PDB file of C-alpha atoms in Angstrom:
ATOM      1  CA  UNK A  16       7.961 -47.798 -80.599  1.00 47.00           C
ATOM      2  CA  UNK A  17       6.277 -44.329 -80.553  1.00 41.00           C
ATOM      3  CA  UNK A  18       2.883 -45.622 -79.579  1.00 49.00           C
ATOM      4  CA  UNK A  19       4.600 -47.352 -76.546  1.00 50.00           C
ATOM      5  CA  UNK A  20       6.129 -44.327 -75.557  1.00 41.00           C
ATOM      6  CA  UNK A  21       2.842 -42.391 -75.609  1.00 44.00           C
ATOM      7  CA  UNK A  22       1.301 -45.207 -73.545  1.00 48.00           C
ATOM      8  CA  UNK A  23       4.034 -44.843 -70.902  1.00 46.00           C
ATOM      9  CA  UNK A  24       3.749 -41.365 -70.457  1.00 49.00           C
ATOM     10  CA  UNK A  25      -0.089 -41.308 -70.462  1.00 50.00           C
ATOM     11  CA  UNK A  26       0.081 -43.899 -67.838  1.00 52.00           C
ATOM     12  CA  UNK A  27       2.558 -41.854 -65.876  1.00 52.00           C
ATOM     13  CA  UNK A  28       0.285 -38.700 -66.270  1.00 47.00           C
ATOM     14  CA  UNK A  29      -2.826 -40.840 -65.218  1.00 47.00           C
ATOM     15  CA  UNK A  30      -0.757 -41.797 -61.940  1.00 46.00           C
ATOM     16  CA  UNK A  31       0.025 -38.109 -61.194  1.00 48.00           C
ATOM     17  CA  UNK A  32      -3.362 -36.890 -61.478  1.00 46.00           C
ATOM     18  CA  UNK A  33      -4.751 -39.601 -59.416  1.00 45.00           C
ATOM     19  CA  UNK A  34      -2.342 -39.098 -56.595  1.00 44.00           C
ATOM     20  CA  UNK A  35      -2.648 -35.213 -57.043  1.00 46.00           C
ATOM     21  CA  UNK A  36      -6.470 -35.700 -56.385  1.00 48.00           C
ATOM     22  CA  UNK A  37      -5.815 -38.135 -53.477  1.00 37.00           C
ATOM     23  CA  UNK A  38      -3.794 -35.616 -51.508  1.00 38.00           C
ATOM     24  CA  UNK A  39      -6.109 -32.594 -52.052  1.00 40.00           C
ATOM     25  CA  UNK A  40      -8.803 -35.080 -50.709  1.00 42.00           C
ATOM     26  CA  UNK A  41      -6.988 -35.655 -47.743  1.00 34.00           C
ATOM     27  CA  UNK A  42      -6.107 -32.126 -47.096  1.00 37.00           C
ATOM     28  CA  UNK A  43      -9.779 -30.949 -47.484  1.00 37.00           C
ATOM     29  CA  UNK A  44     -11.015 -33.724 -44.649  1.00 34.00           C
ATOM     30  CA  UNK A  45      -7.949 -33.494 -42.468  1.00 35.00           C
ATOM     31  CA  UNK A  46      -5.752 -30.315 -42.633  1.00 35.00           C
ATOM     32  CA  UNK A  47      -2.032 -30.835 -41.645  1.00 34.00           C
ATOM     33  CA  UNK A  48      -1.509 -30.385 -37.921  1.00 34.00           C
ATOM     34  CA  UNK A  49       0.496 -27.518 -36.964  1.00 35.00           C
ATOM     35  CA  UNK A  50       4.043 -27.574 -36.074  1.00 32.00           C
ATOM     36  CA  UNK A  51       5.736 -27.520 -32.479  1.00 30.00           C
ATOM     37  CA  UNK A  52       5.422 -24.251 -30.677  1.00 29.00           C
ATOM     38  CA  UNK A  53       1.997 -23.164 -32.453  1.00 25.00           C
ATOM     39  CA  UNK A  54       0.012 -21.424 -29.753  1.00 29.00           C
ATOM     40  CA  UNK A  55      -3.939 -22.140 -29.734  1.00 28.00           C
ATOM     41  CA  UNK A  56      -6.454 -19.851 -28.176  1.00 31.00           C
ATOM     42  CA  UNK A  57      -7.836 -20.986 -24.924  1.00 28.00           C
ATOM     43  CA  UNK A  58     -11.585 -21.199 -24.695  1.00 28.00           C
ATOM     44  CA  UNK A  59     -13.096 -18.656 -22.198  1.00 29.00           C
ATOM     45  CA  UNK A  60     -15.150 -21.154 -20.406  1.00 35.00           C
ATOM     46  CA  UNK A  61     -12.108 -23.608 -20.027  1.00 45.00           C
ATOM     47  CA  UNK A  62     -12.686 -25.291 -16.513  1.00 67.00           C
ATOM     48  CA  UNK A  63      -9.518 -25.477 -14.308  1.00 78.00           C
ATOM     49  CA  UNK A  64      -8.986 -29.246 -13.242  1.00 88.00           C
ATOM     50  CA  UNK A  65      -6.053 -29.889 -10.974  1.00 91.00           C
ATOM     51  CA  UNK A  66      -3.522 -32.442 -11.630  1.00 91.00           C
ATOM     52  CA  UNK A  67      -0.019 -33.377 -10.890  1.00 90.00           C
ATOM     53  CA  UNK A  68       1.335 -30.610 -12.959  1.00 92.00           C
ATOM     54  CA  UNK A  69      -0.320 -28.034 -10.443  1.00 94.00           C
ATOM     55  CA  UNK A  70       1.523 -26.636  -7.532  1.00 95.00           C
ATOM     56  CA  UNK A  71      -0.402 -25.941  -4.284  1.00 96.00           C
ATOM     57  CA  UNK A  72       0.446 -23.184  -1.905  1.00 97.00           C
ATOM     58  CA  UNK A  73      -1.498 -22.741   1.462  1.00 97.00           C
ATOM     59  CA  UNK A  74      -1.036 -19.533   3.332  1.00 97.00           C
ATOM     60  CA  UNK A  75      -2.177 -18.169   6.742  1.00 95.00           C
ATOM     61  CA  UNK A  76      -2.790 -14.359   6.780  1.00 95.00           C
ATOM     62  CA  UNK A  77      -2.543 -12.957  10.235  1.00 97.00           C
ATOM     63  CA  UNK A  78      -4.135  -9.509  11.658  1.00 96.00           C
ATOM     64  CA  UNK A  79      -1.098  -7.979  11.479  1.00 95.00           C
ATOM     65  CA  UNK A  80      -0.806  -8.619   7.794  1.00 93.00           C
ATOM     66  CA  UNK A  81       1.987 -11.044   7.997  1.00 96.00           C
ATOM     67  CA  UNK A  82       1.778 -14.109   5.882  1.00 95.00           C
ATOM     68  CA  UNK A  83       2.787 -17.774   6.704  1.00 96.00           C
ATOM     69  CA  UNK A  84       3.154 -20.291   4.044  1.00 96.00           C
ATOM     70  CA  UNK A  85       2.066 -23.605   5.584  1.00 95.00           C
ATOM     71  CA  UNK A  86       2.506 -25.930   2.691  1.00 96.00           C
ATOM     72  CA  UNK A  87       3.963 -25.611  -0.923  1.00 96.00           C
ATOM     73  CA  UNK A  88       4.549 -28.471  -3.317  1.00 96.00           C
ATOM     74  CA  UNK A  89       2.903 -30.713  -5.700  1.00 95.00           C
ATOM     75  CA  UNK A  90      -1.000 -30.886  -5.467  1.00 94.00           C
ATOM     76  CA  UNK A  91      -1.848 -34.025  -3.333  1.00 93.00           C
ATOM     77  CA  UNK A  92      -3.638 -36.864  -5.262  1.00 93.00           C
ATOM     78  CA  UNK A  93      -6.698 -36.261  -3.105  1.00 93.00           C
ATOM     79  CA  UNK A  94      -7.272 -33.025  -5.367  1.00 93.00           C
ATOM     80  CA  UNK A  95      -6.352 -34.566  -8.670  1.00 94.00           C
ATOM     81  CA  UNK A  96      -9.245 -34.415 -11.249  1.00 94.00           C
ATOM     82  CA  UNK A  97     -11.171 -31.827  -9.108  1.00 93.00           C
ATOM     83  CA  UNK A  98     -12.308 -28.578 -10.591  1.00 93.00           C
ATOM     84  CA  UNK A  99     -11.808 -25.093  -8.589  1.00 91.00           C
ATOM     85  CA  UNK A 100     -15.275 -24.944  -7.751  1.00 90.00           C
ATOM     86  CA  UNK A 101     -15.224 -28.422  -5.762  1.00 93.00           C
ATOM     87  CA  UNK A 102     -11.976 -26.991  -4.069  1.00 93.00           C
ATOM     88  CA  UNK A 103     -13.904 -24.171  -3.101  1.00 92.00           C
ATOM     89  CA  UNK A 104     -16.493 -26.295  -1.198  1.00 93.00           C
ATOM     90  CA  UNK A 105     -13.925 -27.983   0.796  1.00 93.00           C
ATOM     91  CA  UNK A 106     -12.087 -24.548   1.699  1.00 94.00           C
ATOM     92  CA  UNK A 107     -15.115 -22.467   2.199  1.00 93.00           C
ATOM     93  CA  UNK A 108     -15.118 -18.463   2.276  1.00 92.00           C
ATOM     94  CA  UNK A 109     -17.190 -18.714   5.394  1.00 92.00           C
ATOM     95  CA  UNK A 110     -14.049 -19.964   7.382  1.00 91.00           C
ATOM     96  CA  UNK A 111     -11.845 -17.353   5.776  1.00 92.00           C
ATOM     97  CA  UNK A 112     -10.509 -19.190   2.804  1.00 95.00           C
ATOM     98  CA  UNK A 113      -9.753 -17.446  -0.879  1.00 94.00           C
ATOM     99  CA  UNK A 114      -8.640 -19.576  -3.973  1.00 94.00           C
ATOM    100  CA  UNK A 115      -6.185 -17.596  -6.207  1.00 93.00           C
ATOM    101  CA  UNK A 116      -5.271 -19.639  -9.428  1.00 90.00           C
ATOM    102  CA  UNK A 117      -4.418 -16.422 -11.420  1.00 90.00           C
ATOM    103  CA  UNK A 118      -0.952 -17.546 -11.836  1.00 90.00           C
ATOM    104  CA  UNK A 119      -1.243 -21.027 -13.343  1.00 87.00           C
ATOM    105  CA  UNK A 120      -0.104 -23.897 -12.614  1.00 92.00           C
ATOM    106  CA  UNK A 121       0.146 -22.318  -9.055  1.00 94.00           C
ATOM    107  CA  UNK A 122      -2.919 -22.491  -6.864  1.00 95.00           C
ATOM    108  CA  UNK A 123      -3.066 -20.639  -3.813  1.00 95.00           C
ATOM    109  CA  UNK A 124      -5.075 -21.431  -0.862  1.00 96.00           C
ATOM    110  CA  UNK A 125      -5.231 -18.192   1.533  1.00 96.00           C
ATOM    111  CA  UNK A 126      -6.943 -18.164   4.635  1.00 96.00           C
ATOM    112  CA  UNK A 127      -7.401 -15.075   7.145  1.00 93.00           C
ATOM    113  CA  UNK A 128      -7.014 -15.888  10.751  1.00 93.00           C
ATOM    114  CA  UNK A 129      -8.126 -13.791  13.659  1.00 94.00           C
ATOM    115  CA  UNK A 130      -4.881 -13.815  15.418  1.00 96.00           C
ATOM    116  CA  UNK A 131      -1.540 -12.234  15.422  1.00 97.00           C
ATOM    117  CA  UNK A 132       1.558 -13.736  13.761  1.00 96.00           C
ATOM    118  CA  UNK A 133       3.904 -15.649  16.294  1.00 94.00           C
ATOM    119  CA  UNK A 134       6.476 -12.746  16.284  1.00 94.00           C
ATOM    120  CA  UNK A 135       3.698 -10.214  17.082  1.00 97.00           C
ATOM    121  CA  UNK A 136       1.183 -11.954  19.374  1.00 97.00           C
ATOM    122  CA  UNK A 137       3.195 -10.728  22.192  1.00 97.00           C
ATOM    123  CA  UNK A 138       3.368  -7.214  21.432  1.00 98.00           C
ATOM    124  CA  UNK A 139       1.090  -4.609  23.281  1.00 98.00           C
ATOM    125  CA  UNK A 140       0.332  -1.024  22.465  1.00 98.00           C
ATOM    126  CA  UNK A 141      -1.470   1.784  23.946  1.00 98.00           C
ATOM    127  CA  UNK A 142      -4.699   3.400  22.795  1.00 97.00           C
ATOM    128  CA  UNK A 143      -7.960   4.896  24.102  1.00 97.00           C
ATOM    129  CA  UNK A 144     -11.190   3.902  24.848  1.00 96.00           C
ATOM    130  CA  UNK A 145     -14.002   6.186  26.190  1.00 94.00           C
ATOM    131  CA  UNK A 146     -11.396   8.800  27.110  1.00 95.00           C
ATOM    132  CA  UNK A 147      -9.494   6.569  29.010  1.00 96.00           C
ATOM    133  CA  UNK A 148      -6.041   4.854  28.367  1.00 97.00           C
ATOM    134  CA  UNK A 149      -6.179   1.093  27.465  1.00 98.00           C
ATOM    135  CA  UNK A 150      -3.787  -1.694  26.008  1.00 98.00           C
ATOM    136  CA  UNK A 151      -4.342  -3.657  22.878  1.00 98.00           C
ATOM    137  CA  UNK A 152      -2.659  -6.556  21.730  1.00 98.00           C
ATOM    138  CA  UNK A 153      -0.306  -6.628  18.883  1.00 97.00           C
ATOM    139  CA  UNK A 154       1.616  -3.914  17.166  1.00 98.00           C
ATOM    140  CA  UNK A 155       0.670  -0.211  16.967  1.00 98.00           C
ATOM    141  CA  UNK A 156      -1.870   0.398  14.182  1.00 97.00           C
ATOM    142  CA  UNK A 157      -3.888  -2.783  14.806  1.00 97.00           C
ATOM    143  CA  UNK A 158      -6.761  -2.394  17.205  1.00 97.00           C
ATOM    144  CA  UNK A 159      -8.609  -5.763  16.898  1.00 96.00           C
ATOM    145  CA  UNK A 160      -8.032  -6.993  20.187  1.00 97.00           C
ATOM    146  CA  UNK A 161      -8.638  -4.806  23.395  1.00 98.00           C
ATOM    147  CA  UNK A 162      -7.081  -6.610  26.360  1.00 97.00           C
ATOM    148  CA  UNK A 163      -8.120  -4.158  29.118  1.00 97.00           C
ATOM    149  CA  UNK A 164      -8.942  -0.656  30.103  1.00 97.00           C
ATOM    150  CA  UNK A 165      -7.102   1.405  32.511  1.00 95.00           C
ATOM    151  CA  UNK A 166      -9.909   2.860  34.535  1.00 94.00           C
ATOM    152  CA  UNK A 167      -7.940   5.362  36.643  1.00 93.00           C
ATOM    153  CA  UNK A 168      -5.939   6.881  33.784  1.00 95.00           C
ATOM    154  CA  UNK A 169      -8.215   9.259  32.028  1.00 95.00           C
ATOM    155  CA  UNK A 170      -6.551  11.224  29.148  1.00 95.00           C
ATOM    156  CA  UNK A 171      -6.899  14.507  31.139  1.00 93.00           C
ATOM    157  CA  UNK A 172      -4.286  12.904  33.515  1.00 92.00           C
ATOM    158  CA  UNK A 173      -1.612  12.143  31.000  1.00 94.00           C
ATOM    159  CA  UNK A 174       1.255  14.411  29.674  1.00 94.00           C
ATOM    160  CA  UNK A 175       0.154  16.649  26.504  1.00 94.00           C
ATOM    161  CA  UNK A 176       2.577  15.103  24.415  1.00 95.00           C
ATOM    162  CA  UNK A 177       1.313  11.393  25.385  1.00 96.00           C
ATOM    163  CA  UNK A 178      -2.094  12.526  24.534  1.00 95.00           C
ATOM    164  CA  UNK A 179      -1.120  13.992  21.099  1.00 97.00           C
ATOM    165  CA  UNK A 180       0.765  10.642  20.453  1.00 97.00           C
ATOM    166  CA  UNK A 181      -2.465   8.683  21.176  1.00 97.00           C
ATOM    167  CA  UNK A 182      -4.720  10.894  19.102  1.00 96.00           C
ATOM    168  CA  UNK A 183      -2.191  10.526  16.305  1.00 97.00           C
ATOM    169  CA  UNK A 184      -2.038   6.746  16.417  1.00 97.00           C
ATOM    170  CA  UNK A 185      -5.797   6.427  16.018  1.00 96.00           C
ATOM    171  CA  UNK A 186      -4.866   7.324  12.169  1.00 97.00           C
ATOM    172  CA  UNK A 187      -1.417   5.736  12.451  1.00 97.00           C
ATOM    173  CA  UNK A 188      -1.172   4.445   8.689  1.00 97.00           C
ATOM    174  CA  UNK A 189      -1.754   8.082   7.614  1.00 97.00           C
ATOM    175  CA  UNK A 190       1.237   9.292   9.561  1.00 97.00           C
ATOM    176  CA  UNK A 191       4.563   9.798   7.504  1.00 97.00           C
ATOM    177  CA  UNK A 192       7.042   6.978   8.095  1.00 97.00           C
ATOM    178  CA  UNK A 193       9.031   9.156  10.519  1.00 97.00           C
ATOM    179  CA  UNK A 194       6.104   9.739  12.695  1.00 98.00           C
ATOM    180  CA  UNK A 195       5.264   6.266  12.725  1.00 98.00           C
ATOM    181  CA  UNK A 196       8.531   5.308  13.954  1.00 98.00           C
ATOM    182  CA  UNK A 197       8.137   7.864  16.577  1.00 97.00           C
ATOM    183  CA  UNK A 198       4.769   6.501  17.779  1.00 98.00           C
ATOM    184  CA  UNK A 199       6.064   3.071  17.917  1.00 97.00           C
ATOM    185  CA  UNK A 200       8.834   4.417  20.329  1.00 96.00           C
ATOM    186  CA  UNK A 201       6.352   6.105  22.512  1.00 96.00           C
ATOM    187  CA  UNK A 202       3.255   3.618  22.446  1.00 98.00           C
ATOM    188  CA  UNK A 203       4.360  -0.037  21.332  1.00 98.00           C
ATOM    189  CA  UNK A 204       6.186  -2.738  23.489  1.00 98.00           C
ATOM    190  CA  UNK A 205       7.551  -6.075  22.609  1.00 97.00           C
ATOM    191  CA  UNK A 206       6.136  -7.748  25.636  1.00 97.00           C
ATOM    192  CA  UNK A 207       3.619  -7.314  28.743  1.00 96.00           C
ATOM    193  CA  UNK A 208       6.823  -6.789  31.184  1.00 96.00           C
ATOM    194  CA  UNK A 209       7.942  -3.722  28.988  1.00 97.00           C
ATOM    195  CA  UNK A 210       4.433  -2.356  28.801  1.00 97.00           C
ATOM    196  CA  UNK A 211       4.077  -2.607  32.840  1.00 95.00           C
ATOM    197  CA  UNK A 212       7.226  -1.055  33.189  1.00 95.00           C
ATOM    198  CA  UNK A 213       6.277   2.011  31.159  1.00 94.00           C
ATOM    199  CA  UNK A 214       2.984   2.223  32.819  1.00 94.00           C
ATOM    200  CA  UNK A 215       4.702   2.372  36.459  1.00 91.00           C
ATOM    201  CA  UNK A 216       6.227   5.615  34.914  1.00 88.00           C
ATOM    202  CA  UNK A 217       3.412   6.833  33.012  1.00 88.00           C
ATOM    203  CA  UNK A 218       3.896  10.476  34.320  1.00 77.00           C
ATOM    204  CA  UNK A 219       7.446  10.352  32.440  1.00 70.00           C
ATOM    205  CA  UNK A 220       6.069   9.463  29.189  1.00 72.00           C
ATOM    206  CA  UNK A 221       5.813  12.210  26.849  1.00 62.00           C
TER     207      UNK A 221
END
């Protein structure tokens, strides 16, 4: 009876040792997976590949600094599987495009256009060219589009207050907020009609 009991115990011990050895061997070859919520480091040479999880936003930035969102939604299927470098070839920098993928999964395609936004395209403001009064398209502070020069209105014919305002407008964004508002009232107009009305009474502008 005792011999039988010893054989049973020996057999159980042998099975335990075999099972332990098998488990240790498996653990060495293939470590157990991390549980949910574990963060893994991302390789520094990771390539961003677009897919259905990405959100695409297309923007236009105007001369006046205003931005218009022309599309926002899921990345179209035509872009799925493409890397950012491939997208850059389709939206080249030479045409004013910039790609921003710093806020994944959002991908932003920005384009600088050489025009004013719909709100400011009708604005006009006064400035100076070659010591003469001139008219620019757009709001005050943005002198990219010269429309015309008032050949007969040289600076020496203008009131001192208007001459000073025109001088300050050349460094418009260096002025205080209060001064900027004052200059807008003097030199900026919502449309061509209000500009022409002011030019007809240029002697009264101060």
